mmCIF file of C-alpha atoms in Angstrom:
data_model
loop_
_atom_site.group_PDB
_atom_site.id
_atom_site.type_symbol
_atom_site.label_atom_id
_atom_site.label_comp_id
_atom_site.label_asym_id
_atom_site.label_seq_id
_atom_site.Cartn_x
_atom_site.Cartn_y
_atom_site.Cartn_z
ATOM 1 C CA UNK A 1 44.586 158.433 195.714
ATOM 2 C CA UNK A 2 45.233 155.400 193.630
ATOM 3 C CA UNK A 3 45.635 151.925 195.083
ATOM 4 C CA UNK A 4 46.849 148.966 193.047
ATOM 5 C CA UNK A 5 47.691 145.713 194.838
ATOM 6 C CA UNK A 6 49.621 142.681 193.621
ATOM 7 C CA UNK A 7 51.382 139.856 195.445
ATOM 8 C CA UNK A 8 55.038 140.656 196.005
ATOM 9 C CA UNK A 9 56.542 137.334 194.956
ATOM 10 C CA UNK A 10 55.467 134.049 193.371
ATOM 11 C CA UNK A 11 57.287 130.860 192.455
ATOM 12 C CA UNK A 12 56.166 128.332 189.849
ATOM 13 C CA UNK A 13 57.575 125.318 188.044
ATOM 14 C CA UNK A 14 58.700 125.233 184.426
ATOM 15 C CA UNK A 15 55.846 123.999 182.203
ATOM 16 C CA UNK A 16 53.157 124.885 184.738
ATOM 17 C CA UNK A 17 50.474 127.600 184.751
ATOM 18 C CA UNK A 18 50.577 130.620 187.049
ATOM 19 C CA UNK A 19 47.995 133.308 187.750
ATOM 20 C CA UNK A 20 49.063 136.746 188.991
ATOM 21 C CA UNK A 21 46.261 138.790 190.538
ATOM 22 C CA UNK A 22 45.806 142.553 190.635
ATOM 23 C CA UNK A 23 43.147 144.541 192.492
ATOM 24 C CA UNK A 24 42.702 148.262 192.057
ATOM 25 C CA UNK A 25 40.848 151.274 193.413
ATOM 26 C CA UNK A 26 41.414 154.335 191.262
ATOM 27 C CA UNK A 27 39.769 157.651 190.441
ATOM 28 C CA UNK A 28 38.513 156.829 186.982
ATOM 29 C CA UNK A 29 39.320 153.896 184.767
ATOM 30 C CA UNK A 30 40.278 153.879 181.089
ATOM 31 C CA UNK A 31 41.955 150.519 180.917
ATOM 32 C CA UNK A 32 44.342 148.082 182.583
ATOM 33 C CA UNK A 33 47.761 147.078 181.297
ATOM 34 C CA UNK A 34 50.169 144.302 182.153
ATOM 35 C CA UNK A 35 53.887 144.781 181.619
ATOM 36 C CA UNK A 36 56.854 142.449 182.017
ATOM 37 C CA UNK A 37 60.095 143.787 183.437
ATOM 38 C CA UNK A 38 63.401 141.950 183.656
ATOM 39 C CA UNK A 39 65.822 143.191 186.287
ATOM 40 C CA UNK A 40 67.496 146.455 185.328
ATOM 41 C CA UNK A 41 65.521 146.800 182.121
ATOM 42 C CA UNK A 42 62.546 148.829 180.948
ATOM 43 C CA UNK A 43 59.039 147.336 181.158
ATOM 44 C CA UNK A 44 57.646 145.789 177.995
ATOM 45 C CA UNK A 45 53.958 145.672 177.131
ATOM 46 C CA UNK A 46 52.104 142.372 177.483
ATOM 47 C CA UNK A 47 48.362 143.045 177.376
ATOM 48 C CA UNK A 48 45.574 145.574 177.621
ATOM 49 C CA UNK A 49 42.000 145.172 178.904
ATOM 50 C CA UNK A 50 39.303 147.811 178.812
ATOM 51 C CA UNK A 51 36.178 145.624 178.703
ATOM 52 C CA UNK A 52 35.287 142.780 181.053
ATOM 53 C CA UNK A 53 36.475 139.386 180.004
ATOM 54 C CA UNK A 54 39.505 137.454 178.877
ATOM 55 C CA UNK A 55 42.086 138.568 176.296
ATOM 56 C CA UNK A 56 44.334 135.795 175.008
ATOM 57 C CA UNK A 57 47.712 136.297 173.403
ATOM 58 C CA UNK A 58 49.662 133.101 172.897
ATOM 59 C CA UNK A 59 50.895 131.789 176.249
ATOM 60 C CA UNK A 60 49.655 134.925 178.022
ATOM 61 C CA UNK A 61 46.044 135.787 178.876
ATOM 62 C CA UNK A 62 44.626 138.660 180.894
ATOM 63 C CA UNK A 63 41.226 138.957 182.544
ATOM 64 C CA UNK A 64 39.349 142.012 183.763
ATOM 65 C CA UNK A 65 36.308 142.559 185.968
ATOM 66 C CA UNK A 66 35.623 146.281 186.247
ATOM 67 C CA UNK A 67 32.805 145.872 188.778
ATOM 68 C CA UNK A 68 35.179 144.015 191.112
ATOM 69 C CA UNK A 69 38.250 146.146 190.394
ATOM 70 C CA UNK A 70 40.113 142.947 189.601
ATOM 71 C CA UNK A 71 42.406 141.593 186.930
ATOM 72 C CA UNK A 72 44.703 138.631 186.520
ATOM 73 C CA UNK A 73 47.504 137.651 184.194
ATOM 74 C CA UNK A 74 47.689 133.967 183.291
ATOM 75 C CA UNK A 75 50.943 132.512 182.043
ATOM 76 C CA UNK A 76 50.827 129.013 180.531
ATOM 77 C CA UNK A 77 53.606 126.551 179.711
ATOM 78 C CA UNK A 78 56.024 128.491 181.863
ATOM 79 C CA UNK A 79 59.577 128.869 180.606
ATOM 80 C CA UNK A 80 62.680 129.847 182.546
ATOM 81 C CA UNK A 81 62.820 133.125 180.605
ATOM 82 C CA UNK A 82 59.451 134.081 182.122
ATOM 83 C CA UNK A 83 61.244 134.780 185.406
ATOM 84 C CA UNK A 84 60.692 138.528 185.739
ATOM 85 C CA UNK A 85 58.545 141.113 187.473
ATOM 86 C CA UNK A 86 54.992 141.568 186.213
ATOM 87 C CA UNK A 87 53.498 145.013 186.631
ATOM 88 C CA UNK A 88 49.792 145.813 186.669
ATOM 89 C CA UNK A 89 49.001 149.394 185.586
ATOM 90 C CA UNK A 90 45.724 151.298 185.477
ATOM 91 C CA UNK A 91 45.043 154.204 183.149
ATOM 92 C CA UNK A 92 42.804 156.642 185.005
ATOM 93 C CA UNK A 93 40.272 159.202 183.867
ATOM 94 C CA UNK A 94 42.971 161.857 183.616
ATOM 95 C CA UNK A 95 44.909 159.598 181.256
ATOM 96 C CA UNK A 96 47.610 158.924 183.801
ATOM 97 C CA UNK A 97 49.170 155.521 184.093
ATOM 98 C CA UNK A 98 49.598 154.229 187.645
ATOM 99 C CA UNK A 99 51.519 151.070 188.434
ATOM 100 C CA UNK A 100 51.299 148.503 191.185
ATOM 101 C CA UNK A 101 54.447 147.433 193.003
ATOM 102 C CA UNK A 102 54.877 144.449 190.727
ATOM 103 C CA UNK A 103 54.995 140.688 191.283
ATOM 104 C CA UNK A 104 58.397 139.025 191.054
ATOM 105 C CA UNK A 105 57.917 135.614 189.450
ATOM 106 C CA UNK A 106 60.594 132.954 189.775
ATOM 107 C CA UNK A 107 60.334 129.928 187.508
ATOM 108 C CA UNK A 108 62.128 126.859 188.825
ATOM 109 C CA UNK A 109 63.097 123.697 186.907
ATOM 110 C CA UNK B 1 63.899 153.822 163.770
ATOM 111 C CA UNK B 2 61.205 155.282 166.010
ATOM 112 C CA UNK B 3 61.632 155.092 169.707
ATOM 113 C CA UNK B 4 62.146 156.768 173.036
ATOM 114 C CA UNK B 5 65.664 157.526 174.185
ATOM 115 C CA UNK B 6 66.928 158.277 177.649
ATOM 116 C CA UNK B 7 70.414 159.462 178.350
ATOM 117 C CA UNK B 8 72.714 158.808 179.990
ATOM 118 C CA UNK B 9 72.214 155.192 181.080
ATOM 119 C CA UNK B 10 74.247 155.686 184.253
ATOM 120 C CA UNK B 11 74.730 158.974 186.070
ATOM 121 C CA UNK B 12 76.685 159.836 189.180
ATOM 122 C CA UNK B 13 76.322 163.102 191.053
ATOM 123 C CA UNK B 14 77.455 164.584 194.298
ATOM 124 C CA UNK B 15 74.901 165.332 196.955
ATOM 125 C CA UNK B 16 73.522 168.861 196.706
ATOM 126 C CA UNK B 17 73.885 169.146 192.929
ATOM 127 C CA UNK B 18 70.993 169.435 190.522
ATOM 128 C CA UNK B 19 71.005 166.967 187.627
ATOM 129 C CA UNK B 20 68.905 166.789 184.452
ATOM 130 C CA UNK B 21 67.863 163.506 182.841
ATOM 131 C CA UNK B 22 67.104 163.564 179.141
ATOM 132 C CA UNK B 23 64.100 161.922 177.442
ATOM 133 C CA UNK B 24 63.478 162.239 173.703
ATOM 134 C CA UNK B 25 60.901 160.494 171.540
ATOM 135 C CA UNK B 26 60.377 160.508 167.771
ATOM 136 C CA UNK B 27 57.089 158.616 167.894
ATOM 137 C CA UNK B 28 54.946 161.773 167.655
ATOM 138 C CA UNK B 29 53.319 160.872 170.969
ATOM 139 C CA UNK B 30 51.340 163.497 172.863
ATOM 140 C CA UNK B 31 51.678 162.080 176.365
ATOM 141 C CA UNK B 32 54.957 161.659 178.227
ATOM 142 C CA UNK B 33 55.651 160.381 181.735
ATOM 143 C CA UNK B 34 58.455 160.155 184.271
ATOM 144 C CA UNK B 35 58.590 157.308 186.772
ATOM 145 C CA UNK B 36 60.935 156.438 189.576
ATOM 146 C CA UNK B 37 61.691 152.833 190.542
ATOM 147 C CA UNK B 38 63.489 151.778 193.720
ATOM 148 C CA UNK B 39 64.954 148.278 194.193
ATOM 149 C CA UNK B 40 62.226 145.646 194.386
ATOM 150 C CA UNK B 41 59.520 148.269 193.961
ATOM 151 C CA UNK B 42 57.005 149.224 191.311
ATOM 152 C CA UNK B 43 56.973 152.419 189.291
ATOM 153 C CA UNK B 44 55.907 155.645 190.962
ATOM 154 C CA UNK B 45 54.711 158.568 188.847
ATOM 155 C CA UNK B 46 56.735 161.771 189.229
ATOM 156 C CA UNK B 47 55.340 164.035 186.494
ATOM 157 C CA UNK B 48 53.320 163.654 183.336
ATOM 158 C CA UNK B 49 52.499 165.807 180.341
ATOM 159 C CA UNK B 50 49.581 165.393 177.959
ATOM 160 C CA UNK B 51 50.532 168.232 175.631
ATOM 161 C CA UNK B 52 53.309 170.691 174.900
ATOM 162 C CA UNK B 53 53.734 173.461 177.493
ATOM 163 C CA UNK B 54 51.568 171.641 180.013
ATOM 164 C CA UNK B 55 52.452 169.138 182.740
ATOM 165 C CA UNK B 56 51.047 167.878 186.032
ATOM 166 C CA UNK B 57 52.491 166.486 189.230
ATOM 167 C CA UNK B 58 52.273 162.787 189.916
ATOM 168 C CA UNK B 59 52.450 161.069 193.299
ATOM 169 C CA UNK B 60 56.041 161.998 194.175
ATOM 170 C CA UNK B 61 56.797 165.336 192.474
ATOM 171 C CA UNK B 62 58.554 166.974 195.423
ATOM 172 C CA UNK B 63 62.183 167.693 194.656
ATOM 173 C CA UNK B 64 61.723 167.271 190.905
ATOM 174 C CA UNK B 65 60.945 169.643 188.036
ATOM 175 C CA UNK B 66 60.143 169.151 184.340
ATOM 176 C CA UNK B 67 59.552 171.137 181.165
ATOM 177 C CA UNK B 68 57.736 170.338 177.931
ATOM 178 C CA UNK B 69 58.789 172.988 175.439
ATOM 179 C CA UNK B 70 58.780 170.567 172.514
ATOM 180 C CA UNK B 71 56.579 167.567 171.794
ATOM 181 C CA UNK B 72 59.638 165.343 171.437
ATOM 182 C CA UNK B 73 61.355 166.241 174.688
ATOM 183 C CA UNK B 74 60.475 165.923 178.383
ATOM 184 C CA UNK B 75 63.582 166.457 180.545
ATOM 185 C CA UNK B 76 63.494 165.787 184.282
ATOM 186 C CA UNK B 77 65.586 167.769 186.761
ATOM 187 C CA UNK B 78 66.387 166.152 190.085
ATOM 188 C CA UNK B 79 67.018 169.031 192.453
ATOM 189 C CA UNK B 80 68.953 169.163 195.686
ATOM 190 C CA UNK B 81 65.593 169.285 197.493
ATOM 191 C CA UNK B 82 64.980 165.620 196.629
ATOM 192 C CA UNK B 83 65.998 163.817 199.830
ATOM 193 C CA UNK B 84 66.712 160.404 198.388
ATOM 194 C CA UNK B 85 67.449 160.765 194.662
ATOM 195 C CA UNK B 86 69.344 157.521 194.040
ATOM 196 C CA UNK B 87 66.990 155.384 191.916
ATOM 197 C CA UNK B 88 66.211 154.033 188.458
ATOM 198 C CA UNK B 89 64.338 156.638 186.388
ATOM 199 C CA UNK B 90 62.091 155.615 183.503
ATOM 200 C CA UNK B 91 60.566 157.853 180.871
ATOM 201 C CA UNK B 92 57.558 156.727 178.830
ATOM 202 C CA UNK B 93 55.329 158.077 176.078
ATOM 203 C CA UNK B 94 51.956 157.162 174.600
ATOM 204 C CA UNK B 95 49.934 158.515 171.652
ATOM 205 C CA UNK B 96 46.509 158.756 173.292
ATOM 206 C CA UNK B 97 44.538 157.188 176.046
ATOM 207 C CA UNK B 98 43.698 153.485 175.761
ATOM 208 C CA UNK B 99 47.056 152.772 174.197
ATOM 209 C CA UNK B 100 50.151 151.235 175.649
ATOM 210 C CA UNK B 101 53.008 153.334 176.924
ATOM 211 C CA UNK B 102 56.451 152.844 175.422
ATOM 212 C CA UNK B 103 59.412 153.058 177.761
ATOM 213 C CA UNK B 104 62.942 154.272 177.373
ATOM 214 C CA UNK B 105 65.785 152.117 178.673
ATOM 215 C CA UNK B 106 66.045 154.092 181.886
ATOM 216 C CA UNK B 107 68.696 156.135 183.692
ATOM 217 C CA UNK B 108 70.240 154.806 186.861
ATOM 218 C CA UNK B 109 71.113 157.804 189.019
ATOM 219 C CA UNK B 110 73.483 157.433 191.946
ATOM 220 C CA UNK B 111 74.054 160.344 194.280
ATOM 221 C CA UNK B 112 77.112 160.105 196.487
#
């Protein structure tokens, strides 16, 4: 089976930096995705990692270590609108996309 | 405008009835997926299809059925065998591996 773990909830202050971790154990690995989901809405794509290292995209960065089965999403200069759930998803060898349970981030003033 | 469309947005059904959720995409994507999301939970894979006329079960396929007769369409039927069908259902598509999946806006199904 597939196992993808993320913290359930996190709280951070506006303007700060927050790191959301994701660990995975899957049958095959073709890449790791991070999605943002606001309540009641569809997920929207944030980042994709297939090689080890850091991918930076504006205020958002994502890191991957394939040997450790580990990724994190780094959000800088937090804004109130960043309050949402952040979903880690792994694309497996069979080209399926499996999601973790998501981390609900609350940004406070 | 290219995209992936789910309909309806809200759906109510009586217990014991089958119901079909629509998912259509005009992105020319090969792969399509159905996920279920319960309150405060992540997405769980129900079924996926990599190509027309072929589909595979995901983690929670029991009580659901799908078809993929056309590349553009991947309807999901929630049957009366599904014990707890009330949930938010999301359809997604992607062109190939190593590319992001695009999601529809979801269908919120309530069974009463």
